[in-house]
CSV table of C-alpha atoms in Angstrom, one decimal:
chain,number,residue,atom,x,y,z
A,1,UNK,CA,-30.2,-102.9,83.8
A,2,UNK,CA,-29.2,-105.4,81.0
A,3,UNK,CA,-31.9,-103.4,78.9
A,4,UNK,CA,-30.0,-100.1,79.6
A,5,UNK,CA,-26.5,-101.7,78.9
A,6,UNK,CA,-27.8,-103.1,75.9
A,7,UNK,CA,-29.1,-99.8,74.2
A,8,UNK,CA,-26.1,-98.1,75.4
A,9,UNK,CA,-24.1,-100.8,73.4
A,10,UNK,CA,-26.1,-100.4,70.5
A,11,UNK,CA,-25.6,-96.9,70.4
A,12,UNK,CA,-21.7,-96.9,70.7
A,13,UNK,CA,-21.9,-99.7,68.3
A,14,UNK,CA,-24.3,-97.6,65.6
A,15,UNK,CA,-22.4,-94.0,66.1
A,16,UNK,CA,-18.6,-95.9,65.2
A,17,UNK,CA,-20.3,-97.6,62.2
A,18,UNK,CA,-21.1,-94.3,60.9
A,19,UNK,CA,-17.8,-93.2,61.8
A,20,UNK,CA,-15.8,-96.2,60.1
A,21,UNK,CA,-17.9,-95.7,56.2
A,22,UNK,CA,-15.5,-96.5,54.1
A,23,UNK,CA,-14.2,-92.9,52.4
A,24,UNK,CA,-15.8,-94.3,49.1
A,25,UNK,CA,-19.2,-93.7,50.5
A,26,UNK,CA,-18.0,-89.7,51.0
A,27,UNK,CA,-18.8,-87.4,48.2
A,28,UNK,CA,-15.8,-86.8,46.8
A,29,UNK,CA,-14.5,-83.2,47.0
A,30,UNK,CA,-14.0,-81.5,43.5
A,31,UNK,CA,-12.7,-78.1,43.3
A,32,UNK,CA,-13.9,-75.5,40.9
A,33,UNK,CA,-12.3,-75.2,37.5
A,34,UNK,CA,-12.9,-73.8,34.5
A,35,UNK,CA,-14.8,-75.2,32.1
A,36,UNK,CA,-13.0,-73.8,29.4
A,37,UNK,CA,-9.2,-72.5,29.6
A,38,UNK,CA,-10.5,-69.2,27.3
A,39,UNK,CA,-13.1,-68.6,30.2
A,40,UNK,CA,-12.7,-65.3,33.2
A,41,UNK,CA,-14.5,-65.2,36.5
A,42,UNK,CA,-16.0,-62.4,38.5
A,43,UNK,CA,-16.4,-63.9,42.8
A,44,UNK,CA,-19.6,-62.8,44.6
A,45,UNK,CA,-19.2,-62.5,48.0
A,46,UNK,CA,-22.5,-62.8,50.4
A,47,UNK,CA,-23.4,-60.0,53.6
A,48,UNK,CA,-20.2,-60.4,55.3
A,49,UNK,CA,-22.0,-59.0,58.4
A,50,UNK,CA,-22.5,-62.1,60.5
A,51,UNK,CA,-18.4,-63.3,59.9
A,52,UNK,CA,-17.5,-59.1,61.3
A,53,UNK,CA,-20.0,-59.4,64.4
A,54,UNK,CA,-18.1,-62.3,66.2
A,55,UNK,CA,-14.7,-62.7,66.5
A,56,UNK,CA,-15.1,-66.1,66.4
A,57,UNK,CA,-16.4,-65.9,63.2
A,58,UNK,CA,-13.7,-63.9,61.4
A,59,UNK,CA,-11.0,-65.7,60.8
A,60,UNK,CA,-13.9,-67.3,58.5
A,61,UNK,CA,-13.8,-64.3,56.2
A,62,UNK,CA,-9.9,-64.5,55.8
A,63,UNK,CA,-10.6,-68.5,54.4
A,64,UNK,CA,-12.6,-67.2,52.0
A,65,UNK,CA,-10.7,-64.3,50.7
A,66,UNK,CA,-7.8,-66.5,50.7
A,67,UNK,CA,-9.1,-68.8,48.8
A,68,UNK,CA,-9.6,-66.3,46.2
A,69,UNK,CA,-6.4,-65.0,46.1
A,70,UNK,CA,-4.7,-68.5,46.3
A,71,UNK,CA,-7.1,-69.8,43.3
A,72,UNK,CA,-7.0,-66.4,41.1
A,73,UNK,CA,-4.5,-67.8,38.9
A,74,UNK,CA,-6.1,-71.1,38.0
A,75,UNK,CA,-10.0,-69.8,37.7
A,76,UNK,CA,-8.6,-66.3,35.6
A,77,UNK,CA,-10.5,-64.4,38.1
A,78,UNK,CA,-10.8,-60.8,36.7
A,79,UNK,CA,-13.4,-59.3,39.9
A,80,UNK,CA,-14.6,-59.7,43.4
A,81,UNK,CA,-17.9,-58.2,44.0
A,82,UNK,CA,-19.4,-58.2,47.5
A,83,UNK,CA,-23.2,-56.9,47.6
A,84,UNK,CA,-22.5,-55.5,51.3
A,85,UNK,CA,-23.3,-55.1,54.9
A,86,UNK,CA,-19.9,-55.3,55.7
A,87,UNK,CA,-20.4,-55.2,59.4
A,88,UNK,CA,-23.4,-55.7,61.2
A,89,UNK,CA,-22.9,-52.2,62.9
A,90,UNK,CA,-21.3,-49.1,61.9
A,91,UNK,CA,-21.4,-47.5,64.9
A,92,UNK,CA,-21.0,-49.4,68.6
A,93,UNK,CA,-19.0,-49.4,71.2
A,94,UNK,CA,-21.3,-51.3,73.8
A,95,UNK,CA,-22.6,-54.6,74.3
A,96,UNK,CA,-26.7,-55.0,73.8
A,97,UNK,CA,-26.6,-55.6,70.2
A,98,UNK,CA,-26.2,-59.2,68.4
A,99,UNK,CA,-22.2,-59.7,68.1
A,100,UNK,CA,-19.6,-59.2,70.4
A,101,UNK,CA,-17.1,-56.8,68.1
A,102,UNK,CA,-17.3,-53.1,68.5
A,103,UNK,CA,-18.0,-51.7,65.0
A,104,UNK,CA,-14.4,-50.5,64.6
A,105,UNK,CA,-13.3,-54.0,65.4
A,106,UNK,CA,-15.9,-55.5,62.6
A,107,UNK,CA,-14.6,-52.9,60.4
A,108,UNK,CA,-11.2,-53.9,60.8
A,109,UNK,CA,-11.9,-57.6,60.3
A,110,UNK,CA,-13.8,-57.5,56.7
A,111,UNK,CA,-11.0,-54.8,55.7
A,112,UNK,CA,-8.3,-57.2,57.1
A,113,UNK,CA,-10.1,-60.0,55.0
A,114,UNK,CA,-9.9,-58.0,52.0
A,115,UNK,CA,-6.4,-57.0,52.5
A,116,UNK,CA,-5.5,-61.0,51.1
A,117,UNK,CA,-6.7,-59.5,47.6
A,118,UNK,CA,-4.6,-56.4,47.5
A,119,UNK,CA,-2.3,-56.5,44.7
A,120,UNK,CA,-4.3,-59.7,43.6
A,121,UNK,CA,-7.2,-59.0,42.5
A,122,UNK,CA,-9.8,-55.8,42.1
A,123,UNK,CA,-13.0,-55.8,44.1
A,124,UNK,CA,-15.9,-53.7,44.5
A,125,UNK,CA,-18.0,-53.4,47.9
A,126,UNK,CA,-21.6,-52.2,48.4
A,127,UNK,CA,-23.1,-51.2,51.2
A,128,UNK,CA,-26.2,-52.6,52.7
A,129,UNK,CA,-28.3,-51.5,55.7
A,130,UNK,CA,-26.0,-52.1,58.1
A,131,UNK,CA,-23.0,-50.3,57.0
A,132,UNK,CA,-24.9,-46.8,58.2
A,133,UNK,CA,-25.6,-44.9,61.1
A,134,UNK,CA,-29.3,-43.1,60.7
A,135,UNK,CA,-30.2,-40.4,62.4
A,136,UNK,CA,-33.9,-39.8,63.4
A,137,UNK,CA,-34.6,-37.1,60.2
A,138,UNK,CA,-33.2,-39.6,58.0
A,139,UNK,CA,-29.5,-38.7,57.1
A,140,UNK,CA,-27.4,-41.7,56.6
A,141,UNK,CA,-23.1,-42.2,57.2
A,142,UNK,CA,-21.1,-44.9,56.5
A,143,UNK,CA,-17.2,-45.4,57.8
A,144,UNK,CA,-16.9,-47.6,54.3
A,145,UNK,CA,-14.8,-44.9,52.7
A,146,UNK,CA,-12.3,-44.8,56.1
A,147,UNK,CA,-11.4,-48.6,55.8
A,148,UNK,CA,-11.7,-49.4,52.1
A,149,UNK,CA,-10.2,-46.0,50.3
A,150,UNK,CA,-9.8,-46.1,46.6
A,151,UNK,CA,-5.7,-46.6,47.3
A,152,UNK,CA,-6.2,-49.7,49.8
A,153,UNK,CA,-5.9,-52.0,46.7
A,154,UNK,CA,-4.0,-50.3,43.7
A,155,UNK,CA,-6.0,-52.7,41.3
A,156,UNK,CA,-9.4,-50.5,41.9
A,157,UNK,CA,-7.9,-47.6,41.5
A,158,UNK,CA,-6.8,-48.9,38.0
A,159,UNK,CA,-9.7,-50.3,36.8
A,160,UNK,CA,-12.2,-47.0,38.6
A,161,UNK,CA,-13.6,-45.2,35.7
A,162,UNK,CA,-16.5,-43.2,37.5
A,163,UNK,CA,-17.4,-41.8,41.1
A,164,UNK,CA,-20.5,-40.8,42.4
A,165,UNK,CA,-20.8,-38.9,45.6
A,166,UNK,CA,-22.0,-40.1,49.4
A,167,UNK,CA,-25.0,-38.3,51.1
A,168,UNK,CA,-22.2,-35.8,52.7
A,169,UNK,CA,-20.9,-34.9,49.0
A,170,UNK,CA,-17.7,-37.1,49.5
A,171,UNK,CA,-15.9,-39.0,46.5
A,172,UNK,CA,-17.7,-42.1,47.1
A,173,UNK,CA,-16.0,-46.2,47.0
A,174,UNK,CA,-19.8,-47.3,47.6
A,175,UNK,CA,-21.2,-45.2,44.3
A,176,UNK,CA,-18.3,-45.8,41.8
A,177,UNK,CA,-17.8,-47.8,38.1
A,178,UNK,CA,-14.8,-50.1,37.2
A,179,UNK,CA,-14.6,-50.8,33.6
A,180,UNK,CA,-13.4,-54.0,32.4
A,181,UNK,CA,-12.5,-55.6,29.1
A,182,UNK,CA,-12.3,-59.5,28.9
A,183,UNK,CA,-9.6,-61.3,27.8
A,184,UNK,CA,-11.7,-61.7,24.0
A,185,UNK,CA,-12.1,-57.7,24.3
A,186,UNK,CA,-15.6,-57.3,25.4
A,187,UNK,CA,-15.9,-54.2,27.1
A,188,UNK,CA,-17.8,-54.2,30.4
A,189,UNK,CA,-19.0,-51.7,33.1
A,190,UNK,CA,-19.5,-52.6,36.9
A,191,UNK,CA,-21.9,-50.1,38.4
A,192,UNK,CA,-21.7,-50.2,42.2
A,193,UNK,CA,-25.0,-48.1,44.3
A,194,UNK,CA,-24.9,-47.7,48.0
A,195,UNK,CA,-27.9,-49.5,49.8
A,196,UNK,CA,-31.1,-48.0,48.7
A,197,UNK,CA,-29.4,-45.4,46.6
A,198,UNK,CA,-30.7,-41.6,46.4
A,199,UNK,CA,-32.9,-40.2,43.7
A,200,UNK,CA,-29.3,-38.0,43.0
A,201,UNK,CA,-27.5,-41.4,42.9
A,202,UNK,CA,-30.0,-42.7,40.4
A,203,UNK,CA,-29.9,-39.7,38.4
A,204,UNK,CA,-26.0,-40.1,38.3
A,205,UNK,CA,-26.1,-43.9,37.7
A,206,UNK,CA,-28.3,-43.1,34.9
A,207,UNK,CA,-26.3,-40.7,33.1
A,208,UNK,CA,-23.2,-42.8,33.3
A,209,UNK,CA,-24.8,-45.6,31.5
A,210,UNK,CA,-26.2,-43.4,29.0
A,211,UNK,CA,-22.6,-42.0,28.3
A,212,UNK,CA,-22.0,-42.9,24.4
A,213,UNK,CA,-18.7,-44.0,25.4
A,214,UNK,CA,-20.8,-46.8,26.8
A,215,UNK,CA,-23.2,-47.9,24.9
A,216,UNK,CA,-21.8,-50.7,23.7
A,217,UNK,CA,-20.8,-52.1,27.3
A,218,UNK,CA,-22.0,-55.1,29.0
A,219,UNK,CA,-23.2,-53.1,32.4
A,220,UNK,CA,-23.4,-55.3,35.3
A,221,UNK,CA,-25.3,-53.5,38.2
A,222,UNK,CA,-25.0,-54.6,41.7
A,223,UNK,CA,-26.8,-52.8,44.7
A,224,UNK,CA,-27.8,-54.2,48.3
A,225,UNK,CA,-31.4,-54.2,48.2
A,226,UNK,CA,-33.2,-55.2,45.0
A,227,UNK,CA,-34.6,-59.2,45.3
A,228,UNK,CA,-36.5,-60.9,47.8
A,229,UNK,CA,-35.5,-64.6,47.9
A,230,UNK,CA,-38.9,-65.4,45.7
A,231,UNK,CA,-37.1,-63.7,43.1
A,232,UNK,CA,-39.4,-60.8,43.4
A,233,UNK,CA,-38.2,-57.3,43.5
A,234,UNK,CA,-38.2,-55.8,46.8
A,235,UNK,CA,-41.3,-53.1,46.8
A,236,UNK,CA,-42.7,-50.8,49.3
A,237,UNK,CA,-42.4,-47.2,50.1
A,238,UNK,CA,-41.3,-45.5,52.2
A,239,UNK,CA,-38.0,-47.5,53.2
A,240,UNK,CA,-37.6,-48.2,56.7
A,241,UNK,CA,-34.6,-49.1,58.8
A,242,UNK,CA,-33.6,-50.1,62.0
A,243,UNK,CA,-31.9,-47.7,64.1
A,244,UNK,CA,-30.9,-47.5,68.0
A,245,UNK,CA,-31.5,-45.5,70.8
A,246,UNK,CA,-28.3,-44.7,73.4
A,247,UNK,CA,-30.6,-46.5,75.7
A,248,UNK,CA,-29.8,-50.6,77.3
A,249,UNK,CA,-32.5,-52.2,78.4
A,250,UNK,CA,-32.4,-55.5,80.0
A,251,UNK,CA,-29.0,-56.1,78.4
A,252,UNK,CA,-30.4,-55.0,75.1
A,253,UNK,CA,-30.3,-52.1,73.2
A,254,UNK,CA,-33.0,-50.1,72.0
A,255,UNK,CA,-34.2,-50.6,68.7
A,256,UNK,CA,-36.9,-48.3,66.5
A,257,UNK,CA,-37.5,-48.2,62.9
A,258,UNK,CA,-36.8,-45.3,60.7
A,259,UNK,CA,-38.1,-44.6,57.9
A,260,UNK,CA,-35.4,-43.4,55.1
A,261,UNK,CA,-36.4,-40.5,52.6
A,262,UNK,CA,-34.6,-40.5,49.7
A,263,UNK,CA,-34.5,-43.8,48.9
A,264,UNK,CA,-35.0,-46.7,46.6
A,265,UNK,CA,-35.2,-50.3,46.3
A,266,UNK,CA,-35.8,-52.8,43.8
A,267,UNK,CA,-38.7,-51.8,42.2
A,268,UNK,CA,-37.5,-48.6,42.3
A,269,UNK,CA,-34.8,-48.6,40.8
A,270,UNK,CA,-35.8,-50.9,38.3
A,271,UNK,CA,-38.2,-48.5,36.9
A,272,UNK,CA,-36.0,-45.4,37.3
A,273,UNK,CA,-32.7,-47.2,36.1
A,274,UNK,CA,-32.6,-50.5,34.7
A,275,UNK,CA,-35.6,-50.4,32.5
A,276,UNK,CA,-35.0,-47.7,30.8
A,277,UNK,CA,-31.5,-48.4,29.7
A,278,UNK,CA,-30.2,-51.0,27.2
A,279,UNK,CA,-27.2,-51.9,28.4
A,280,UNK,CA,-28.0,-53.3,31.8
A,281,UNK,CA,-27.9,-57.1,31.7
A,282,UNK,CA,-27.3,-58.0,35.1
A,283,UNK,CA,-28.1,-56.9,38.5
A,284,UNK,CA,-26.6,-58.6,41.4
A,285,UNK,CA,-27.6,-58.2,45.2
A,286,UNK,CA,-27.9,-59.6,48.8
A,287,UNK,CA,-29.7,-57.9,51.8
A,288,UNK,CA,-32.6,-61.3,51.8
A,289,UNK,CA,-31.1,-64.5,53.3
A,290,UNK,CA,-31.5,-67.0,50.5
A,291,UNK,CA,-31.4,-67.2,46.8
A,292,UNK,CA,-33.5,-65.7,44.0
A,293,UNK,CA,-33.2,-64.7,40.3
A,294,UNK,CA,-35.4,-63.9,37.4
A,295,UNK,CA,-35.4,-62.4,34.3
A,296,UNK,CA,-37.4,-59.6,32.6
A,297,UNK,CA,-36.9,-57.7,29.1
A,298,UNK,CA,-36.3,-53.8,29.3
A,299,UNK,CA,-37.4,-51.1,27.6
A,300,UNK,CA,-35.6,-52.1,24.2
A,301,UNK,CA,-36.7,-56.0,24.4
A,302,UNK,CA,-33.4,-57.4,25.8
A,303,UNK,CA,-33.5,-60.0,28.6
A,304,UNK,CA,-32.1,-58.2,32.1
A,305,UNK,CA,-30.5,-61.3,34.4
A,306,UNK,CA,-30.8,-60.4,38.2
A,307,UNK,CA,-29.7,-62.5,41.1
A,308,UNK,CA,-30.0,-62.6,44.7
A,309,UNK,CA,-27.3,-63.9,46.7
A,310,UNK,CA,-27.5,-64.0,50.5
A,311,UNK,CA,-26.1,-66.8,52.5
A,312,UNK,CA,-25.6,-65.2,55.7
A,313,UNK,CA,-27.9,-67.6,57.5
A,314,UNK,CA,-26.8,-71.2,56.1
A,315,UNK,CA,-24.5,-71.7,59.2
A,316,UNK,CA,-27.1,-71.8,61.8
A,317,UNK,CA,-29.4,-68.6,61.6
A,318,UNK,CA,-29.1,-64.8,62.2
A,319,UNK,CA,-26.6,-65.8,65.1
A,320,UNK,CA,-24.6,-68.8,63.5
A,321,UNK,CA,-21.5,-68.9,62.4
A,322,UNK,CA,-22.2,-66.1,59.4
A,323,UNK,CA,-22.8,-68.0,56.7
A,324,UNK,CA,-20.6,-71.3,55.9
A,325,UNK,CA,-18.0,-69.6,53.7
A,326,UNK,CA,-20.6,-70.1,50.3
A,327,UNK,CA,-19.2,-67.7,47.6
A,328,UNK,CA,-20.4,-67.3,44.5
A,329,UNK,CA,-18.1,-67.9,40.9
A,330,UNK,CA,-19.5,-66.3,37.9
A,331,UNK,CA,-17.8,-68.2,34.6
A,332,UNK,CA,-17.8,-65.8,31.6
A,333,UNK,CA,-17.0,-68.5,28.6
A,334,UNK,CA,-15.6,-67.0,25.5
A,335,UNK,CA,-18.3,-65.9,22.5
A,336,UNK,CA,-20.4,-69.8,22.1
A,337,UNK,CA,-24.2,-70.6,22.8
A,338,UNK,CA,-24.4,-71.2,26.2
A,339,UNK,CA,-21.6,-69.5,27.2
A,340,UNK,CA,-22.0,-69.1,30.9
A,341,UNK,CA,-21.9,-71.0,34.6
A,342,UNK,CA,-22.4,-70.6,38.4
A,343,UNK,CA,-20.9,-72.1,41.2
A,344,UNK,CA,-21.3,-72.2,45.0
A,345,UNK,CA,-18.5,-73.0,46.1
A,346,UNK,CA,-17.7,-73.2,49.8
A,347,UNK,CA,-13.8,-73.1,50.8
A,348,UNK,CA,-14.9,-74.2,54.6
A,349,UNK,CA,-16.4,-77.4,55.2
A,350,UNK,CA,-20.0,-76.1,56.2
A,351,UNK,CA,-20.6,-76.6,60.2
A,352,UNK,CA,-22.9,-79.1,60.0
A,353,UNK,CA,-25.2,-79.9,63.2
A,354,UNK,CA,-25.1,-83.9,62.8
A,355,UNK,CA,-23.1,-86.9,62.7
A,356,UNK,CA,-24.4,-88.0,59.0
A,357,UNK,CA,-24.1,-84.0,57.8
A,358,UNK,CA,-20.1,-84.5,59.0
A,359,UNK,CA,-19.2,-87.7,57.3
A,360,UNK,CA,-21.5,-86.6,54.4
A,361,UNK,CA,-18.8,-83.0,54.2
A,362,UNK,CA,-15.8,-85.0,54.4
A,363,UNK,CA,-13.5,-84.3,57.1
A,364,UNK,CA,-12.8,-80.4,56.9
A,365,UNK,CA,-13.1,-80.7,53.0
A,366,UNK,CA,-14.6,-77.8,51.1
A,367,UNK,CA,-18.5,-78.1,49.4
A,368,UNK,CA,-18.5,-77.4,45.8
A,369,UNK,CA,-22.3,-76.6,44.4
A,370,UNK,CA,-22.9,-76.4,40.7
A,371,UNK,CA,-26.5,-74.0,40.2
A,372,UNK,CA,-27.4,-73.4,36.9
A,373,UNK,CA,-28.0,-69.8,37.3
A,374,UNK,CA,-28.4,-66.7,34.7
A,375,UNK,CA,-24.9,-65.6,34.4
A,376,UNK,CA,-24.8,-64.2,30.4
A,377,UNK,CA,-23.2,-66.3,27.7
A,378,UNK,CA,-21.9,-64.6,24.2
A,379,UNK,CA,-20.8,-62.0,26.5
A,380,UNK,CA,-22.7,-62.7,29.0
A,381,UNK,CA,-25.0,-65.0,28.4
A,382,UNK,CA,-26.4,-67.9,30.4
A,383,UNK,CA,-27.9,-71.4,31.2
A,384,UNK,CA,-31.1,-69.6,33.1
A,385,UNK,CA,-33.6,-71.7,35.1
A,386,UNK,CA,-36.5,-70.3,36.3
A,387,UNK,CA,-36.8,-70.6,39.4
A,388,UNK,CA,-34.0,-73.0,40.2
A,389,UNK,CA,-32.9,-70.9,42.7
A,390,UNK,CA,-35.5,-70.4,45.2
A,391,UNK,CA,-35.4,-74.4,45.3
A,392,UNK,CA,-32.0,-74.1,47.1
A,393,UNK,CA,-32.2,-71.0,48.3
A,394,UNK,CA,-35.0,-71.3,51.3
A,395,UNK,CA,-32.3,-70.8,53.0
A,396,UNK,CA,-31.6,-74.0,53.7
A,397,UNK,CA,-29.8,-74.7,57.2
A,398,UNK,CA,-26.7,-76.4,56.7
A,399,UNK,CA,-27.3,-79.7,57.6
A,400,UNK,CA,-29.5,-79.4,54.1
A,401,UNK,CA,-26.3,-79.4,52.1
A,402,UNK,CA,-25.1,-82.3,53.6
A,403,UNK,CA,-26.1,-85.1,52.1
A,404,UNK,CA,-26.1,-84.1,48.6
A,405,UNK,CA,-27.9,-85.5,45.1
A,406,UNK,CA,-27.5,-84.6,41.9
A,407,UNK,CA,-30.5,-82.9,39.9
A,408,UNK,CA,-29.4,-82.1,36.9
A,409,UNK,CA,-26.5,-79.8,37.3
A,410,UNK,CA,-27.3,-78.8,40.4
A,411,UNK,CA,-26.2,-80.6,43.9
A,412,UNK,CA,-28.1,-80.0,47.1
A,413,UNK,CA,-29.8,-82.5,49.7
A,414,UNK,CA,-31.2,-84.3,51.3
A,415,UNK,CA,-34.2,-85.2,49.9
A,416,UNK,CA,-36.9,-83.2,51.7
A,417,UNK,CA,-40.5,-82.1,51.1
A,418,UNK,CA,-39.7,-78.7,49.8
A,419,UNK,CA,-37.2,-79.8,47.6
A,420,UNK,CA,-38.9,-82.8,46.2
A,421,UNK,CA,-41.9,-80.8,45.3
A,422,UNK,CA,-39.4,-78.2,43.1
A,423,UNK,CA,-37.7,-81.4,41.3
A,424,UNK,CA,-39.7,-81.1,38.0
A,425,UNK,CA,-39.0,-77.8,37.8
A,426,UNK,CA,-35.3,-78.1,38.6
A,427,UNK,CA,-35.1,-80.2,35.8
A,428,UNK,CA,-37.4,-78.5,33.7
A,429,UNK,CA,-34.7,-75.9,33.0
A,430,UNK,CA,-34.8,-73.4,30.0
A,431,UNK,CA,-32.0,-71.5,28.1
A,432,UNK,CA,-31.7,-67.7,28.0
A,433,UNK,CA,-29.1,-66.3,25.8
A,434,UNK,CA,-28.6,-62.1,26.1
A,435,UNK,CA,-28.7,-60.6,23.2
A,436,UNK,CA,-25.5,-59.0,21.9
């Protein structure tokens, strides 16, 4: 008995102790700034389709695009890019699949999230996997165009300079270009390509880049499925997809995989697009959980940045809570070696699943992660480290951000195998500069 009240004691007495650390022993919270008041940013947004699924995950979305809108000003935030799956669904109306929305209720959320930008700020969307309906010969339909039209924010509309088509022959939000210039007048293009985009899509995306009235741009190209989160590009053909059968089985619907004609992924389109031209330099995507990037020199010897983004599973898995609010902030410094920086920057504290993760997070305080990842300096150009981000990317549950080190720039934690093993490469960063 007194051995039982005794380790009860010592319990209560351990679990206050780490409640009362003094708030010096907390990492202290620092918001994202520029580093330079000449510099503009461009926010990456994850897969959104784990915040749509649950409705107790949405109002998560909302935080995050609030944040964006609320700190637009202060970072000079030009773009929003999301690499897409939107919803985890585009068609339901039953239970048996992972979420509890209908599709047209997920739809509404990520379009209700996006409504805090309108009039703000421009954003693009992709689409990934999960924004389409397949039927069993392979056709594809999306209700992307029904929730975000070109008019929804009058900003896009503005800055929209080409549109390619859907696989129905529809105008087309998800196959589209906004032109940009910076605030020192570089000129930039932002390609958009639905999720494993059609040999027609390809053709198009290629012709637009090849457009003399672009030549000179800074194209940044972003499509759902290109990286795998060990930076490789995603190969494999033909592309399959998971579709569903009108049939619950056990409380479950029925699933089946599908294989897509038409279609192309990273390899692909790095072969059939982004090699060949000399104006790509970056290429931004999502569709793996995790992190990835790399860099390889195209057909006329310049340096091509691309980057994986994918945080969907950080807050507990396929079924958490969608992803811990991590975004993404892409600093474009004005023309200087080195002229580029990434952020993670979470506006959420991240859900952590223990008591030293919570103190560790602050109470309710946002996580701010500084990777040193290829955006482009001079331009774009960029502080690239090879490999850097598969170190953080793993991905990591939550409770891996908690208690946080710093390596170099970058701040992750706690100190476990996998990332001890990556430390001499994390610090054994090297500089990649795109050429003007």
């Amino acid at each position: 008995m007194f051995r039982r009240v005794f380790l009860a004691r010592l319990l209560l007495a351990a679990l206050f102790g780490a409640l009362l650390v003094p708030a010096q022993a907390q990492e202290k919270f620092s918001e994202p700034a520029l580093s330079d008041p000449d510099s503009w940013t461009v926010v990456l947004l994850p897969d959104l389709q784990g915040y749509a699924k649950k409705a107790c995950n949405q109002p998560i979305m909302e935080i995050m695009t609030s944040w964006i809108a609320a700190h637009a000003e202060a970072l000079n935030t030009k773009l929003v890019l999301c690499v897409g799956d939107l919803v985890e669904q585009n068609d339901r109306i039953s239970n048996g699949y992972s979420g509890d929305q209908s599709s047209h209720k997920q739809w509404e959320a990520t379009a209700r999230a996006f409504s805090q930008l309108d009039g703000v700020v421009p954003y693009m969307t992709a689409t990934g996997n999960h924004d389409y309906t397949y039927t069993r010969t392979g056709d594809r339909r999306t209700h992307i165009g029904e929730y975000f039209p070109v008019d929804k924010n009058p900003l896009n509309r503005r800055m929209l300079s080409q549109y390619g088509l859907d696989a129905q022959g529809n105008h087309a939000v998800e196959n589209a270009a906004f032109e940009l210039r910076s605030p020192e007048g570089i000129d930039y293009l932002f390609l958009n390509l639905e999720f494993a985009p059609r040999d027609t899509v390809i053709g198009w995306a290629r012709r637009i880049v090849g457009l003399e009235e672009y030549r000179n741009h800074r194209v940044v190209l972003m499509t759902h499925s290109y990286l795998n989160a060990e930076s490789e590009r995603i190969a494999g053909d033909p592309v399959r997809v998971t579709s569903y059968e009108p049939v619950v089985k056990n409380g479950n619907i029925t699933k089946f995989k599908q294989e897509l004609p038409d279609a192309n992924q990273g390899e692909a389109i790095w072969r059939k697009l982004v090699y060949p031209a000399s104006n790509i330099e970056l290429v931004l995507c999502g569709h793996v959980s995790g992190w990835g990037f790399r860099t390889d020199a195209n057909s006329a010897g310049r340096p091509v940045h691309q980057m994986l983004f994918d945080s969907q599973s950080m807050g507990g898995g396929y079924e958490g809570n969608g992803g811990d609010g991590w975004l993404r902030i892409l600093e474009f410094l004005p023309r200087r070696p080195h002229g580029a920086r990434d952020d993670l920057f979470a506006p959420v504290r991240p859900l952590a699943h223990d008591a030293a993760a919570r103190l560790a997070h602050g109470r309710g305080q946002p996580v701010h992660l500084r990777v040193p990842v290829a955006v482009t300096a001079e331009g774009i150009s960029s502080t690239a480290h090879p490999g850097t981000d598969r170190a953080v990317s793993s991905p990591l549950p939550a409770r891996s951000l908690a208690v946080v080190e710093n390596i170099g720039h970058i701040r992750i934690g706690p100190r476990d195998e996998r990332i001890n093993a990556r430390q001499q490469r994390l610090r054994a960063g090297r500089k990649a500069v795109l050429h003007p």
